Amino acid sequence: MTDIRIAIDGPASSGKSTVAKIIAQDMGLIYLDTGAMYRAVTYLALNNSLDKEEDIIELAQENPISFGIDSDGKQLVYLGEVDVSGAIRQKDVTSNVSRISAMPKIREYLVDAQRFIASHGGIVMDGRDIGTVVLPDAELKIFLVASVDERAERRHKQNQEMNIESDLEILKVEIAERDYKDSTRKTSPLVQAEDAIYLDTTGMSINEVVNFIEDKAKDLIK
Ligand code: CDP
Ligand code: CDP
């Protein structure tokens, strides 16, 4: 068991959560999908027609986010007692999440929760601002990228597997738009931390990416 903290950041559909989950399992670390937290809060805001960040936070406090796992090992996301794992991946949430996650107080609220979870020991966390803001002193930081075309194809395939409505050409535009919004917002934009390792995964398999990161992690805990 190790207390290493691994921060994996990068744009939409670059493979962050897939590889983070596998690494956490292989190395006996906690896994935290911070994107799911922003999606859950966005779902709450949309479902209750809330626009003001104070109101959204108040409702989020009444319906705390928690994680579970189903019998197939799939991650489940709850708001209070309600399973929102499927709902937070739907189109309306995806097209509004960058707007809601640009709100500074919402970020402050979720970053506090993320740091609290990380204070319990070894963790793999994936998101947009983990290496820069949430865990600036993480022992290992990875910045994962891949071409927009490949990321759209990956997400298209994933959507089809999850029975989520999907159109490849629309996805390319949506992913590029979300990258732009996430990279240009004022608070905690998506940028590579200076001490992060940049990895272009275009053409790489999930296993190749996992092995690359695990080798770096093992070098650190030798
Ligand atoms: O999986 P996908 O790349 O579609 O996105 P995600 O990781 O589920 O994150 C959804 C959205 O949440 C991102 O597009 C960001 O707007 C926001 N996010 C963020 O601002 N900061 C994070 N640490 C994680 C996600
Ligand atoms: O978390 P993020 O949005 O960065 O991406 P993801 O949800 O982990 O990955 C999106 C899809 O790409 C998943 O279906 C992965 O299985 C797939 N993927 C891939 O085909 N090749 C990789 N090297 C990484 C992910």
Short mmCIF file of C-alpha atoms and ligand atoms in Angstrom, two decimals:
data_model
loop_
_atom_site.label_atom_id
_atom_site.label_comp_id
_atom_site.label_asym_id
_atom_site.label_seq_id
_atom_site.Cartn_x
_atom_site.Cartn_y
_atom_site.Cartn_z
CA MET A 1 0.00 0.00 0.00
CA THR A 2 1.33 3.40 -0.96
CA ASP A 3 0.24 6.95 -0.23
CA ILE A 4 1.15 8.23 -3.69
CA ARG A 5 -1.20 10.84 -5.18
CA ILE A 6 -1.55 10.66 -8.95
CA ALA A 7 -3.19 13.59 -10.76
CA ILE A 8 -4.47 12.91 -14.28
CA ASP A 9 -5.70 15.93 -16.21
CA GLY A 10 -6.60 16.49 -19.83
CA PRO A 11 -9.34 17.36 -22.28
CA ALA A 12 -12.64 15.54 -22.83
CA SER A 13 -12.44 11.88 -23.72
CA SER A 14 -8.65 11.64 -23.59
CA GLY A 15 -8.99 8.44 -21.53
CA LYS A 16 -8.48 9.90 -18.05
CA SER A 17 -11.16 8.02 -16.13
CA THR A 18 -10.59 4.70 -17.91
CA VAL A 19 -6.88 4.60 -17.14
CA ALA A 20 -7.24 6.20 -13.69
CA LYS A 21 -9.68 3.47 -12.63
CA ILE A 22 -7.37 0.66 -13.79
CA ILE A 23 -4.30 2.22 -12.13
CA ALA A 24 -6.19 2.68 -8.85
CA GLN A 25 -7.27 -0.95 -8.89
CA ASP A 26 -3.80 -2.27 -9.81
CA MET A 27 -2.05 -0.16 -7.17
CA GLY A 28 -4.64 -0.36 -4.36
CA LEU A 29 -5.44 3.36 -4.47
CA ILE A 30 -8.71 5.28 -4.12
CA TYR A 31 -10.11 6.54 -7.44
CA LEU A 32 -11.93 9.86 -7.68
CA ASP A 33 -13.68 11.00 -10.88
CA THR A 34 -13.96 14.76 -10.30
CA GLY A 35 -15.75 15.24 -13.64
CA ALA A 36 -18.62 13.13 -12.27
CA MET A 37 -18.89 15.61 -9.37
CA TYR A 38 -19.22 18.60 -11.74
CA ARG A 39 -21.70 16.61 -13.82
CA ALA A 40 -23.78 15.72 -10.73
CA VAL A 41 -23.98 19.37 -9.63
CA THR A 42 -24.91 20.37 -13.20
CA TYR A 43 -27.67 17.75 -13.20
CA LEU A 44 -29.02 19.21 -9.94
CA ALA A 45 -28.97 22.74 -11.33
CA LEU A 46 -30.76 21.75 -14.56
CA ASN A 47 -33.34 19.56 -12.84
CA ASN A 48 -34.27 22.35 -10.46
CA SER A 49 -33.90 25.24 -12.94
CA LEU A 50 -31.26 26.90 -10.78
CA ASP A 51 -28.78 29.41 -12.19
CA LYS A 52 -27.31 31.14 -9.14
CA GLU A 53 -24.26 29.42 -7.72
CA GLU A 54 -25.34 29.99 -4.09
CA ASP A 55 -28.66 28.20 -4.78
CA ILE A 56 -26.93 25.34 -6.57
CA ILE A 57 -24.46 24.85 -3.70
CA GLU A 58 -27.27 24.90 -1.13
CA LEU A 59 -29.08 22.13 -2.97
CA ALA A 60 -25.83 20.20 -3.46
CA GLN A 61 -25.26 20.34 0.31
CA GLU A 62 -28.74 18.88 0.86
CA ASN A 63 -28.02 16.13 -1.71
CA PRO A 64 -24.40 15.08 -1.10
CA ILE A 65 -22.51 13.34 -3.89
CA SER A 66 -21.28 9.84 -3.14
CA PHE A 67 -19.85 6.97 -5.14
CA GLY A 68 -20.57 3.26 -5.24
CA ILE A 69 -19.81 0.28 -7.39
CA ASP A 70 -22.18 -2.20 -9.06
CA SER A 71 -21.79 -5.98 -9.34
CA ASP A 72 -19.88 -5.56 -12.66
CA GLY A 73 -17.39 -3.17 -11.06
CA LYS A 74 -18.95 -0.13 -12.78
CA GLN A 75 -18.77 3.16 -10.88
CA LEU A 76 -22.10 4.47 -9.56
CA VAL A 77 -22.75 8.11 -8.68
CA TYR A 78 -25.39 9.15 -6.15
CA LEU A 79 -26.99 12.46 -5.23
CA GLY A 80 -28.31 11.83 -1.76
CA GLU A 81 -29.97 8.42 -2.14
CA VAL A 82 -30.64 8.76 -5.88
CA ASP A 83 -28.52 6.90 -8.45
CA VAL A 84 -27.67 9.48 -11.16
CA SER A 85 -24.92 7.45 -12.88
CA GLY A 86 -26.77 7.35 -16.22
CA ALA A 87 -28.42 10.75 -15.99
CA ILE A 88 -25.15 12.67 -15.57
CA ARG A 89 -23.82 11.32 -18.90
CA GLN A 90 -26.84 12.51 -20.91
CA LYS A 91 -26.63 15.24 -23.53
CA ASP A 92 -28.22 18.09 -21.56
CA VAL A 93 -25.73 17.66 -18.72
CA THR A 94 -22.79 17.39 -21.13
CA SER A 95 -23.75 20.58 -22.95
CA ASN A 96 -24.15 22.58 -19.71
CA VAL A 97 -21.37 21.20 -17.51
CA SER A 98 -18.64 23.59 -18.72
CA ARG A 99 -20.91 26.57 -17.95
CA ILE A 100 -21.73 25.39 -14.42
CA SER A 101 -18.18 24.30 -13.67
CA ALA A 102 -16.85 27.75 -14.58
CA MET A 103 -18.67 29.19 -11.51
CA PRO A 104 -15.98 30.02 -8.91
CA LYS A 105 -18.00 29.17 -5.78
CA ILE A 106 -19.05 25.83 -7.22
CA ARG A 107 -15.40 25.04 -7.91
CA GLU A 108 -14.44 26.09 -4.38
CA TYR A 109 -17.13 23.83 -2.92
CA LEU A 110 -16.09 20.79 -4.97
CA VAL A 111 -12.34 21.36 -4.63
CA ASP A 112 -12.72 21.36 -0.82
CA ALA A 113 -14.59 18.04 -1.02
CA GLN A 114 -11.92 16.60 -3.36
CA ARG A 115 -9.05 17.63 -1.08
CA PHE A 116 -10.86 16.11 1.90
CA ILE A 117 -11.17 12.78 0.06
CA ALA A 118 -7.47 12.95 -0.93
CA SER A 119 -6.47 13.54 2.69
CA HIS A 120 -7.30 9.90 3.43
CA GLY A 121 -4.26 8.52 1.58
CA GLY A 122 -3.14 7.20 -1.79
CA ILE A 123 -5.38 8.33 -4.61
CA VAL A 124 -5.72 8.62 -8.37
CA MET A 125 -7.80 11.66 -9.26
CA ASP A 126 -8.77 12.73 -12.76
CA GLY A 127 -10.15 16.03 -14.00
CA ARG A 128 -9.02 19.36 -15.42
CA ASP A 129 -7.34 21.17 -12.50
CA ILE A 130 -6.04 18.36 -10.29
CA GLY A 131 -2.33 18.96 -10.87
CA THR A 132 -2.67 22.75 -10.92
CA VAL A 133 -5.22 23.51 -8.16
CA VAL A 134 -6.63 20.53 -6.26
CA LEU A 135 -3.36 18.69 -5.54
CA PRO A 136 -0.53 21.00 -6.65
CA ASP A 137 1.93 18.87 -4.67
CA ALA A 138 0.79 15.51 -6.07
CA GLU A 139 3.74 13.14 -6.44
CA LEU A 140 2.87 12.26 -10.06
CA LYS A 141 1.06 14.45 -12.57
CA ILE A 142 0.04 13.32 -16.03
CA PHE A 143 -1.46 15.49 -18.77
CA LEU A 144 -3.28 13.19 -21.20
CA VAL A 145 -4.19 14.35 -24.69
CA ALA A 146 -5.26 12.81 -28.02
CA SER A 147 -6.43 14.28 -31.32
CA VAL A 148 -10.00 15.62 -31.42
CA ASP A 149 -10.89 13.06 -34.11
CA GLU A 150 -9.70 10.14 -32.03
CA ARG A 151 -11.35 11.46 -28.86
CA ALA A 152 -14.67 11.90 -30.68
CA GLU A 153 -14.42 8.36 -32.06
CA ARG A 154 -13.68 6.99 -28.58
CA ARG A 155 -16.65 8.86 -27.06
CA HIS A 156 -18.94 7.81 -29.94
CA LYS A 157 -18.14 4.16 -29.33
CA GLN A 158 -18.56 4.61 -25.57
CA ASN A 159 -21.95 6.34 -26.06
CA GLN A 160 -23.14 3.52 -28.31
CA GLU A 161 -22.15 0.97 -25.66
CA MET A 162 -24.04 2.97 -23.02
CA ASN A 163 -27.12 3.51 -25.27
CA ILE A 164 -26.57 7.28 -25.25
CA GLU A 165 -27.68 9.12 -28.41
CA SER A 166 -24.56 9.95 -30.43
CA ASP A 167 -23.48 11.49 -33.75
CA LEU A 168 -19.76 11.45 -34.57
CA GLU A 169 -19.63 14.76 -36.44
CA ILE A 170 -21.63 16.59 -33.74
CA LEU A 171 -19.37 15.03 -31.09
CA LYS A 172 -16.26 16.47 -32.78
CA VAL A 173 -17.74 19.96 -32.58
CA GLU A 174 -19.02 19.48 -29.00
CA ILE A 175 -15.69 18.15 -27.75
CA ALA A 176 -13.76 21.01 -29.37
CA GLU A 177 -16.22 23.54 -27.88
CA ARG A 178 -15.97 22.03 -24.40
CA ASP A 179 -12.15 21.98 -24.62
CA TYR A 180 -12.23 25.65 -25.56
CA LYS A 181 -14.58 26.61 -22.70
CA ASP A 182 -12.65 24.54 -20.15
CA SER A 183 -9.28 25.96 -21.28
CA THR A 184 -10.29 29.60 -21.41
CA ARG A 185 -12.41 30.04 -18.25
CA LYS A 186 -11.06 32.43 -15.60
CA THR A 187 -11.12 30.08 -12.61
CA SER A 188 -8.90 26.99 -12.77
CA PRO A 189 -8.76 26.56 -16.53
CA LEU A 190 -7.58 23.33 -18.11
CA VAL A 191 -3.82 23.86 -18.46
CA GLN A 192 -0.90 21.52 -18.09
CA ALA A 193 0.87 21.88 -14.74
CA GLU A 194 4.52 22.83 -15.24
CA ASP A 195 5.68 19.63 -13.58
CA ALA A 196 3.19 17.33 -15.36
CA ILE A 197 4.27 14.66 -17.84
CA TYR A 198 2.62 15.27 -21.23
CA LEU A 199 1.36 12.12 -22.94
CA ASP A 200 -0.23 12.15 -26.40
CA THR A 201 -2.30 8.96 -26.46
CA THR A 202 -3.39 9.22 -30.11
CA GLY A 203 -3.01 5.70 -31.47
CA MET A 204 -2.17 4.25 -28.02
CA SER A 205 -4.17 1.45 -26.44
CA ILE A 206 -5.56 1.71 -22.91
CA ASN A 207 -2.97 -0.84 -21.75
CA GLU A 208 -0.08 1.13 -23.21
CA VAL A 209 -1.23 4.28 -21.41
CA VAL A 210 -1.76 2.40 -18.12
CA ASN A 211 1.69 0.79 -18.33
CA PHE A 212 3.36 4.13 -19.05
CA ILE A 213 1.78 5.78 -15.99
CA GLU A 214 2.29 2.79 -13.69
CA ASP A 215 5.99 2.63 -14.65
CA LYS A 216 6.38 6.30 -13.67
CA ALA A 217 4.52 5.68 -10.40
CA LYS A 218 6.62 2.62 -9.56
CA ASP A 219 9.83 4.61 -10.16
CA LEU A 220 8.61 7.10 -7.53
CA ILE A 221 7.78 4.54 -4.84
CA LYS A 222 10.89 2.35 -5.27
O1 CDP B 1 -15.45 12.55 -19.36
P1 CDP B 1 -15.48 13.89 -20.01
O2 CDP B 1 -14.16 14.25 -20.56
O3 CDP B 1 -16.62 14.09 -20.93
O4 CDP B 1 -15.70 15.00 -18.93
P2 CDP B 1 -15.68 14.87 -17.39
O5 CDP B 1 -14.32 14.49 -16.89
O6 CDP B 1 -16.84 14.06 -16.97
O7 CDP B 1 -15.90 16.40 -16.99
C1 CDP B 1 -17.07 17.09 -17.37
C2 CDP B 1 -16.81 18.56 -17.28
O8 CDP B 1 -16.61 18.91 -15.90
C3 CDP B 1 -15.59 19.11 -18.01
O9 CDP B 1 -15.84 19.40 -19.37
C4 CDP B 1 -15.28 20.37 -17.20
O10 CDP B 1 -16.10 21.45 -17.62
C5 CDP B 1 -15.72 19.99 -15.79
N1 CDP B 1 -14.59 19.59 -14.92
C6 CDP B 1 -13.87 20.61 -14.34
O11 CDP B 1 -14.11 21.79 -14.60
N2 CDP B 1 -12.88 20.31 -13.45
C7 CDP B 1 -12.59 19.05 -13.14
N3 CDP B 1 -11.64 18.78 -12.24
C8 CDP B 1 -13.31 17.99 -13.75
C9 CDP B 1 -14.29 18.30 -14.66
O1 CDP B 2 -12.28 10.41 -18.74
P1 CDP B 2 -12.12 10.90 -20.14
O2 CDP B 2 -13.24 11.75 -20.60
O3 CDP B 2 -10.79 11.55 -20.39
O4 CDP B 2 -12.11 9.64 -21.10
P2 CDP B 2 -12.67 8.17 -20.85
O5 CDP B 2 -14.11 8.24 -20.54
O6 CDP B 2 -11.78 7.44 -19.90
O7 CDP B 2 -12.40 7.50 -22.27
C1 CDP B 2 -13.29 7.65 -23.35
C2 CDP B 2 -13.35 6.36 -24.13
O8 CDP B 2 -12.11 6.16 -24.80
C3 CDP B 2 -13.58 5.11 -23.28
O9 CDP B 2 -14.58 4.31 -23.89
C4 CDP B 2 -12.26 4.40 -23.30
O10 CDP B 2 -12.39 2.98 -23.25
C5 CDP B 2 -11.65 4.82 -24.62
N1 CDP B 2 -10.17 4.87 -24.65
C6 CDP B 2 -9.51 4.32 -25.70
O11 CDP B 2 -10.14 3.77 -26.60
N2 CDP B 2 -8.13 4.34 -25.77
C7 CDP B 2 -7.41 4.94 -24.82
N3 CDP B 2 -6.08 4.98 -24.90
C8 CDP B 2 -8.09 5.52 -23.74
C9 CDP B 2 -9.50 5.48 -23.69
#
